[in-house]
Amino acid sequence: MRKQSPARPTVAVIGGGYAGSNVAKQLDEAAEVVLVEPKDAFVHNVAALRALADPSWLPRIYFPYDGLLERGRVIRDRASKVDAGRVTLAYGQEIPADYIVLATGSAYPFPAKSDLDSTAAAHDKTLAAHAALAAAGRVLLLGAGPVGVELAGEITATWPNKDVTLIDPAGDILGARFRPELKAEIRRQLSEIGVHVLLGSQLAAGPPGEPGELGTFTVRTDSGVELTADIWFRCYGVRPVSDYLAGSLAGARQPDGRVEVAPSLQVIGQGRVFALGDVATADHPMAGAAGRQAAIVAANIRAFITGQGELAEYEAPPPGIVVPLGPHGGAGQRGGQDALLPAEVVAELKGRDMMVDRFIELLGVPVSGAPVGTDGTPG
Ligand SMILES: Cc1cc2nc3c(=O)[nH]c(=O)nc-3n(C[C@H](O)[C@H](O)[C@H](O)COP(=O)(O)OP(=O)(O)OC[C@H]3O[C@@H](n4cnc5c(N)ncnc54)[C@H](O)[C@@H]3O)c2cc1C
C-alpha cells in the first residue's frame, strides 16, 4: 500500500515546542531531522506563570536545543511558507523534505507565552513585569479560564496581601469542558485565598496601557461596577499559528486557524504532511496531548519509512486537567475518574515542580546544571 522511501529521508519539523521537540527526538535515529524554530531555546511555558511570580524559576523554563538531537539539526529561523514537500524559511533558504510535521502551536498573551525569540530578552520582559507586579497592590486579571485562575493562585501564593480580581463574561470559571464539582472546588479555594471572582461580567472598555505595566487605573464593568487596580494581565486569547500554510496545504486551515487532521494526524488531503499539538484539530490545546500525539506522528512516519506496519490513530481522552493554585493548592479532574484530584495530588503532579524534570530529560540538559524536582503528569 505504502511505498518505501529511500534510506534516511528528510523530516522537516516546523516548531520546537512540546509537540515538535518530541517528534524530532523520536525520529532522530530513523531520519534526517531538520527542526525549524525561531527561538533560541525550548520554552517550558507550562511554568511561565510561576516564573512571573518567582523569577528564580526562569533558568528552569528555557532550555537550549543543543542536547535535543544527536544526528539531526536545529535551524534557528521561522518557516514563512510551507507547502507539501517544501519549507521556505524567513531568511529565504528552502528545505525540500520527504515528510513535514507542522508543530507551530499557538500564541497566547504574555505572561502565559513568550512572543520573544531571544531567551535573554524574554527573561528581561518577565523580570520587568515581576518588578511591576511586586509594586502593585491591586491586580486585575481579565479571563477566569485555567490561565487566569492559575495566575491568581501564583500571585497570592507569593504575595498573600495583594488584592486580586478575576473577571470573566462567562457564568463560571475554567470554561465549558470541566466538571461543575471541579469549578466549585476551585472557586472555594479562590475565595479562601481572598481572590475576588466576578463572573458574567465584562469591562465596558479595556484597561489603559499595556498588560504587565505599573499604573493605577479605574475601569467599569458593563453592569456599572467600578474596579481600580495598579496592573492588569490578559488571560485569554489562544491563537493557533498557521499563517505560513501555502499551496495545497492552505485548504486544511480552519477558520479558527487550526489545521484539520485525520486520526492518523496526517493533514487532511495529504499523505506525508502531519500536524499535531495546539495547531492541529486532533484535541484541545494541552502539552500532554501534544506529547501523546508526538508518539503517533513519529510511529506513522517510521511506518512509512520502513514500509511496515499500519498507521496508528490518535484518540482524544476524556477531559482532564490539573489546576494548581500556587505550589500547594488547587484541584484537578481525570477522565474516567469520579473523585476530584485533591490539592496534595495537584501539587505532586504540577504545583511543586511544574513538570520541569521531563523537559530537562527531553532537551538533554546536563544533570549538573539541572534543578531538582519530581516528575508529574500533564493534565
Ligand atoms: C500558562 C499555561 C499553562 C499551561 N499548563 C498546562 C499543563 O499543565 N498541562 C498541559 O497539558 N498543558 C498546559 N498548557 C498548554 C500547553 O502549554 C500547550 O498545549 C503547549 O504549549 C502546546 O505545545 P505545542 O508544541 O503544540 O505548541 P507551542 O508550545 O506553542 O510550540 C510551538 C513552537 O513553534 C514555534 N513556531 C511558531 N511559528 C513558527 C514558524 N512559522 N516557524 C517555525 N517555528 C514556529 C514557536 O516558537 C514555538 O516554539 C499550558 C499553557 C499555558 C499558556
PDB file of N, CA and C and ligand atoms in Angstrom, residues 14-20 36-39 43 45-46 48-49 65 77-80 103-106 108 112-113 117 147 150 241 243-244 276-279 285-290 322 350 355 378-379, ligand 1:
ATOM      1  N   ILE A  14       8.421  21.645  11.893  1.00  0.00           N
ATOM      2  CA  ILE A  14       8.268  23.101  11.981  1.00  0.00           C
ATOM      3  C   ILE A  14       7.749  23.458  13.367  1.00  0.00           C
ATOM      4  N   GLY A  15       8.625  24.006  14.187  1.00  0.00           N
ATOM      5  CA  GLY A  15       8.246  24.394  15.544  1.00  0.00           C
ATOM      6  C   GLY A  15       8.822  23.437  16.565  1.00  0.00           C
ATOM      7  N   GLY A  16       9.563  23.990  17.536  1.00  0.00           N
ATOM      8  CA  GLY A  16      10.228  23.147  18.547  1.00  0.00           C
ATOM      9  C   GLY A  16       9.649  23.330  19.928  1.00  0.00           C
ATOM     10  N   GLY A  17       8.311  23.307  20.034  1.00  0.00           N
ATOM     11  CA  GLY A  17       7.664  23.333  21.347  1.00  0.00           C
ATOM     12  C   GLY A  17       7.502  21.902  21.845  1.00  0.00           C
ATOM     13  N   TYR A  18       6.460  21.682  22.656  1.00  0.00           N
ATOM     14  CA  TYR A  18       6.231  20.350  23.243  1.00  0.00           C
ATOM     15  C   TYR A  18       6.031  19.307  22.140  1.00  0.00           C
ATOM     16  N   ALA A  19       5.278  19.669  21.103  1.00  0.00           N
ATOM     17  CA  ALA A  19       4.967  18.714  20.040  1.00  0.00           C
ATOM     18  C   ALA A  19       6.191  18.448  19.168  1.00  0.00           C
ATOM     19  N   GLY A  20       6.768  19.519  18.607  1.00  0.00           N
ATOM     20  CA  GLY A  20       7.847  19.370  17.635  1.00  0.00           C
ATOM     21  C   GLY A  20       9.114  18.791  18.233  1.00  0.00           C
ATOM     22  N   VAL A  36      12.942  23.314  12.611  1.00  0.00           N
ATOM     23  CA  VAL A  36      12.968  24.758  12.336  1.00  0.00           C
ATOM     24  C   VAL A  36      12.288  25.478  13.493  1.00  0.00           C
ATOM     25  N   GLU A  37      13.016  26.374  14.145  1.00  0.00           N
ATOM     26  CA  GLU A  37      12.465  27.050  15.332  1.00  0.00           C
ATOM     27  C   GLU A  37      13.134  28.413  15.494  1.00  0.00           C
ATOM     28  N   PRO A  38      12.358  29.505  15.539  1.00  0.00           N
ATOM     29  CA  PRO A  38      12.968  30.833  15.666  1.00  0.00           C
ATOM     30  C   PRO A  38      13.535  31.141  17.052  1.00  0.00           C
ATOM     31  N   LYS A  39      13.025  30.455  18.083  1.00  0.00           N
ATOM     32  CA  LYS A  39      13.505  30.762  19.441  1.00  0.00           C
ATOM     33  C   LYS A  39      14.871  30.096  19.666  1.00  0.00           C
ATOM     34  N   VAL A  43      10.890  26.546  25.262  1.00  0.00           N
ATOM     35  CA  VAL A  43      10.258  27.265  26.376  1.00  0.00           C
ATOM     36  C   VAL A  43       9.228  26.353  27.041  1.00  0.00           C
ATOM     37  N   ASN A  45       6.534  26.592  28.755  1.00  0.00           N
ATOM     38  CA  ASN A  45       5.634  27.674  29.148  1.00  0.00           C
ATOM     39  C   ASN A  45       4.598  27.251  30.193  1.00  0.00           C
ATOM     40  N   VAL A  46       4.474  25.925  30.424  1.00  0.00           N
ATOM     41  CA  VAL A  46       3.565  25.453  31.477  1.00  0.00           C
ATOM     42  C   VAL A  46       3.946  26.087  32.823  1.00  0.00           C
ATOM     43  N   ALA A  48       5.391  29.173  33.072  1.00  0.00           N
ATOM     44  CA  ALA A  48       5.660  30.597  32.848  1.00  0.00           C
ATOM     45  C   ALA A  48       5.035  31.482  33.937  1.00  0.00           C
ATOM     46  N   LEU A  49       3.876  31.092  34.442  1.00  0.00           N
ATOM     47  CA  LEU A  49       3.216  31.945  35.438  1.00  0.00           C
ATOM     48  C   LEU A  49       3.954  31.877  36.772  1.00  0.00           C
ATOM     49  N   TYR A  65      18.550  24.138  22.704  1.00  0.00           N
ATOM     50  CA  TYR A  65      18.277  22.932  21.915  1.00  0.00           C
ATOM     51  C   TYR A  65      19.524  22.054  21.717  1.00  0.00           C
ATOM     52  N   ASP A  77      15.293  29.646  12.679  1.00  0.00           N
ATOM     53  CA  ASP A  77      14.610  30.518  11.725  1.00  0.00           C
ATOM     54  C   ASP A  77      13.117  30.220  11.822  1.00  0.00           C
ATOM     55  N   ARG A  78      12.349  31.007  11.115  1.00  0.00           N
ATOM     56  CA  ARG A  78      10.896  30.852  11.111  1.00  0.00           C
ATOM     57  C   ARG A  78      10.480  30.366   9.735  1.00  0.00           C
ATOM     58  N   ALA A  79       9.591  29.393   9.655  1.00  0.00           N
ATOM     59  CA  ALA A  79       9.057  28.976   8.353  1.00  0.00           C
ATOM     60  C   ALA A  79       8.111  30.076   7.880  1.00  0.00           C
ATOM     61  N   SER A  80       8.356  30.613   6.700  1.00  0.00           N
ATOM     62  CA  SER A  80       7.462  31.678   6.214  1.00  0.00           C
ATOM     63  C   SER A  80       6.440  31.120   5.241  1.00  0.00           C
ATOM     64  N   ALA A 103       4.145  21.810  13.684  1.00  0.00           N
ATOM     65  CA  ALA A 103       4.057  21.809  15.154  1.00  0.00           C
ATOM     66  C   ALA A 103       4.263  23.225  15.669  1.00  0.00           C
ATOM     67  N   THR A 104       3.613  24.186  15.031  1.00  0.00           N
ATOM     68  CA  THR A 104       3.844  25.599  15.358  1.00  0.00           C
ATOM     69  C   THR A 104       2.946  26.104  16.487  1.00  0.00           C
ATOM     70  N   GLY A 105       2.158  25.222  17.077  1.00  0.00           N
ATOM     71  CA  GLY A 105       1.475  25.536  18.324  1.00  0.00           C
ATOM     72  C   GLY A 105       0.547  26.726  18.268  1.00  0.00           C
ATOM     73  N   SER A 106       0.601  27.488  19.355  1.00  0.00           N
ATOM     74  CA  SER A 106      -0.312  28.622  19.479  1.00  0.00           C
ATOM     75  C   SER A 106       0.394  29.775  20.156  1.00  0.00           C
ATOM     76  N   TYR A 108      -0.181  33.008  22.815  1.00  0.00           N
ATOM     77  CA  TYR A 108      -1.037  33.360  23.955  1.00  0.00           C
ATOM     78  C   TYR A 108      -0.446  34.628  24.565  1.00  0.00           C
ATOM     79  N   ALA A 112       1.643  34.261  29.797  1.00  0.00           N
ATOM     80  CA  ALA A 112       1.442  32.817  29.664  1.00  0.00           C
ATOM     81  C   ALA A 112       2.384  32.231  28.615  1.00  0.00           C
ATOM     82  N   LYS A 113       2.573  32.948  27.495  1.00  0.00           N
ATOM     83  CA  LYS A 113       3.545  32.516  26.493  1.00  0.00           C
ATOM     84  C   LYS A 113       4.399  33.717  26.106  1.00  0.00           C
ATOM     85  N   ASP A 117      11.918  35.816  20.666  1.00  0.00           N
ATOM     86  CA  ASP A 117      12.713  34.664  20.231  1.00  0.00           C
ATOM     87  C   ASP A 117      14.016  34.519  21.010  1.00  0.00           C
ATOM     88  N   VAL A 147      -5.723  29.743  32.751  1.00  0.00           N
ATOM     89  CA  VAL A 147      -4.567  30.643  32.893  1.00  0.00           C
ATOM     90  C   VAL A 147      -4.844  31.730  33.937  1.00  0.00           C
ATOM     91  N   GLU A 150      -4.910  30.116  37.400  1.00  0.00           N
ATOM     92  CA  GLU A 150      -3.576  29.708  37.848  1.00  0.00           C
ATOM     93  C   GLU A 150      -2.734  30.938  38.212  1.00  0.00           C
ATOM     94  N   VAL A 241      -1.046  29.048  15.413  1.00  0.00           N
ATOM     95  CA  VAL A 241      -0.115  29.717  14.479  1.00  0.00           C
ATOM     96  C   VAL A 241      -0.008  28.878  13.210  1.00  0.00           C
ATOM     97  N   ASP A 243      -0.254  30.704   9.839  1.00  0.00           N
ATOM     98  CA  ASP A 243      -0.363  31.680   8.752  1.00  0.00           C
ATOM     99  C   ASP A 243       0.608  31.415   7.600  1.00  0.00           C
ATOM    100  N   TYR A 244       1.512  30.460   7.761  1.00  0.00           N
ATOM    101  CA  TYR A 244       2.540  30.173   6.755  1.00  0.00           C
ATOM    102  C   TYR A 244       2.088  29.101   5.757  1.00  0.00           C
ATOM    103  N   LEU A 276       0.236  18.401  14.577  1.00  0.00           N
ATOM    104  CA  LEU A 276      -0.092  17.969  15.944  1.00  0.00           C
ATOM    105  C   LEU A 276       0.036  19.127  16.917  1.00  0.00           C
ATOM    106  N   GLY A 277      -0.382  18.875  18.139  1.00  0.00           N
ATOM    107  CA  GLY A 277      -0.284  19.898  19.186  1.00  0.00           C
ATOM    108  C   GLY A 277      -1.343  20.973  19.008  1.00  0.00           C
ATOM    109  N   ASP A 278      -1.077  22.160  19.540  1.00  0.00           N
ATOM    110  CA  ASP A 278      -2.084  23.230  19.568  1.00  0.00           C
ATOM    111  C   ASP A 278      -2.512  23.671  18.177  1.00  0.00           C
ATOM    112  N   VAL A 279      -1.670  23.454  17.154  1.00  0.00           N
ATOM    113  CA  VAL A 279      -2.026  23.932  15.814  1.00  0.00           C
ATOM    114  C   VAL A 279      -2.979  22.970  15.096  1.00  0.00           C
ATOM    115  N   PRO A 285      -5.966  22.196  23.315  1.00  0.00           N
ATOM    116  CA  PRO A 285      -4.568  22.622  23.426  1.00  0.00           C
ATOM    117  C   PRO A 285      -3.950  22.296  24.784  1.00  0.00           C
ATOM    118  N   MET A 286      -3.284  21.164  24.873  1.00  0.00           N
ATOM    119  CA  MET A 286      -2.616  20.740  26.102  1.00  0.00           C
ATOM    120  C   MET A 286      -1.254  20.142  25.743  1.00  0.00           C
ATOM    121  N   ALA A 287      -0.255  20.448  26.564  1.00  0.00           N
ATOM    122  CA  ALA A 287       1.073  19.886  26.330  1.00  0.00           C
ATOM    123  C   ALA A 287       1.040  18.364  26.429  1.00  0.00           C
ATOM    124  N   GLY A 288       0.197  17.857  27.336  1.00  0.00           N
ATOM    125  CA  GLY A 288       0.089  16.403  27.480  1.00  0.00           C
ATOM    126  C   GLY A 288      -0.405  15.764  26.191  1.00  0.00           C
ATOM    127  N   ALA A 289      -1.409  16.399  25.563  1.00  0.00           N
ATOM    128  CA  ALA A 289      -1.940  15.876  24.296  1.00  0.00           C
ATOM    129  C   ALA A 289      -0.865  15.957  23.216  1.00  0.00           C
ATOM    130  N   ALA A 290      -0.114  17.073  23.194  1.00  0.00           N
ATOM    131  CA  ALA A 290       0.954  17.221  22.192  1.00  0.00           C
ATOM    132  C   ALA A 290       1.968  16.085  22.333  1.00  0.00           C
ATOM    133  N   VAL A 322      -5.115  19.518  35.573  1.00  0.00           N
ATOM    134  CA  VAL A 322      -4.695  19.847  36.933  1.00  0.00           C
ATOM    135  C   VAL A 322      -4.593  21.364  37.003  1.00  0.00           C
ATOM    136  N   LYS A 350       1.959  18.791  39.483  1.00  0.00           N
ATOM    137  CA  LYS A 350       2.359  20.023  38.777  1.00  0.00           C
ATOM    138  C   LYS A 350       2.843  21.123  39.717  1.00  0.00           C
ATOM    139  N   MET A 355       6.552  20.225  36.518  1.00  0.00           N
ATOM    140  CA  MET A 355       6.877  19.218  35.486  1.00  0.00           C
ATOM    141  C   MET A 355       8.210  19.495  34.791  1.00  0.00           C
ATOM    142  N   PRO A 378       1.225  15.713  32.812  1.00  0.00           N
ATOM    143  CA  PRO A 378       0.430  16.843  32.334  1.00  0.00           C
ATOM    144  C   PRO A 378      -1.065  16.528  32.384  1.00  0.00           C
ATOM    145  N   GLY A 379      -1.844  17.566  32.669  1.00  0.00           N
ATOM    146  CA  GLY A 379      -3.274  17.388  32.868  1.00  0.00           C
ATOM    147  C   GLY A 379      -4.025  16.876  31.732  1.00  0.00           C
TER     148      GLY A 379
HETATM  149  C1  LIG B   1       0.244  29.206  31.429  1.00  0.00           C
HETATM  150  C2  LIG B   1      -0.027  27.895  30.752  1.00  0.00           C
HETATM  151  C3  LIG B   1      -0.038  26.728  31.487  1.00  0.00           C
HETATM  152  C4  LIG B   1      -0.272  25.510  30.868  1.00  0.00           C
HETATM  153  N1  LIG B   1      -0.290  24.380  31.623  1.00  0.00           N
HETATM  154  C5  LIG B   1      -0.506  23.185  31.026  1.00  0.00           C
HETATM  155  C6  LIG B   1      -0.499  21.979  31.788  1.00  0.00           C
HETATM  156  O1  LIG B   1      -0.339  21.991  32.994  1.00  0.00           O
HETATM  157  N2  LIG B   1      -0.683  20.810  31.136  1.00  0.00           N
HETATM  158  C7  LIG B   1      -0.864  20.760  29.771  1.00  0.00           C
HETATM  159  O2  LIG B   1      -1.016  19.663  29.234  1.00  0.00           O
HETATM  160  N3  LIG B   1      -0.885  21.889  29.033  1.00  0.00           N
HETATM  161  C8  LIG B   1      -0.708  23.093  29.614  1.00  0.00           C
HETATM  162  N4  LIG B   1      -0.717  24.240  28.866  1.00  0.00           N
HETATM  163  C9  LIG B   1      -0.922  24.157  27.406  1.00  0.00           C
HETATM  164  C10 LIG B   1       0.409  23.945  26.690  1.00  0.00           C
HETATM  165  O3  LIG B   1       1.327  24.961  27.012  1.00  0.00           O
HETATM  166  C11 LIG B   1       0.216  23.912  25.179  1.00  0.00           C
HETATM  167  O4  LIG B   1      -0.754  22.959  24.875  1.00  0.00           O
HETATM  168  C12 LIG B   1       1.530  23.596  24.500  1.00  0.00           C
HETATM  169  O5  LIG B   1       2.359  24.731  24.512  1.00  0.00           O
HETATM  170  C13 LIG B   1       1.324  23.103  23.059  1.00  0.00           C
HETATM  171  O6  LIG B   1       2.546  22.663  22.551  1.00  0.00           O
HETATM  172  P1  LIG B   1       2.885  22.851  21.000  1.00  0.00           P
HETATM  173  O7  LIG B   1       4.250  22.250  20.813  1.00  0.00           O
HETATM  174  O8  LIG B   1       1.765  22.391  20.161  1.00  0.00           O
HETATM  175  O9  LIG B   1       2.976  24.423  20.788  1.00  0.00           O
HETATM  176  P2  LIG B   1       3.921  25.523  21.421  1.00  0.00           P
HETATM  177  O10 LIG B   1       4.358  25.144  22.778  1.00  0.00           O
HETATM  178  O11 LIG B   1       3.188  26.804  21.215  1.00  0.00           O
HETATM  179  O12 LIG B   1       5.222  25.497  20.494  1.00  0.00           O
HETATM  180  C14 LIG B   1       5.194  25.922  19.162  1.00  0.00           C
HETATM  181  C15 LIG B   1       6.599  26.299  18.710  1.00  0.00           C
HETATM  182  O13 LIG B   1       6.549  26.628  17.322  1.00  0.00           O
HETATM  183  C16 LIG B   1       7.370  27.764  17.075  1.00  0.00           C
HETATM  184  N5  LIG B   1       6.885  28.442  15.873  1.00  0.00           N
HETATM  185  C17 LIG B   1       5.792  29.233  15.720  1.00  0.00           C
HETATM  186  N6  LIG B   1       5.687  29.660  14.447  1.00  0.00           N
HETATM  187  C18 LIG B   1       6.718  29.122  13.764  1.00  0.00           C
HETATM  188  C19 LIG B   1       7.141  29.189  12.398  1.00  0.00           C
HETATM  189  N7  LIG B   1       6.479  29.905  11.490  1.00  0.00           N
HETATM  190  N8  LIG B   1       8.254  28.507  12.045  1.00  0.00           N
HETATM  191  C20 LIG B   1       8.949  27.748  12.961  1.00  0.00           C
HETATM  192  N9  LIG B   1       8.569  27.665  14.263  1.00  0.00           N
HETATM  193  C21 LIG B   1       7.482  28.338  14.661  1.00  0.00           C
HETATM  194  C22 LIG B   1       7.209  28.601  18.338  1.00  0.00           C
HETATM  195  O14 LIG B   1       8.316  29.487  18.503  1.00  0.00           O
HETATM  196  C23 LIG B   1       7.157  27.523  19.438  1.00  0.00           C
HETATM  197  O15 LIG B   1       8.427  27.229  19.958  1.00  0.00           O
HETATM  198  C24 LIG B   1      -0.498  25.466  29.485  1.00  0.00           C
HETATM  199  C25 LIG B   1      -0.497  26.648  28.725  1.00  0.00           C
HETATM  200  C26 LIG B   1      -0.267  27.849  29.333  1.00  0.00           C
HETATM  201  C27 LIG B   1      -0.266  29.098  28.499  1.00  0.00           C
END
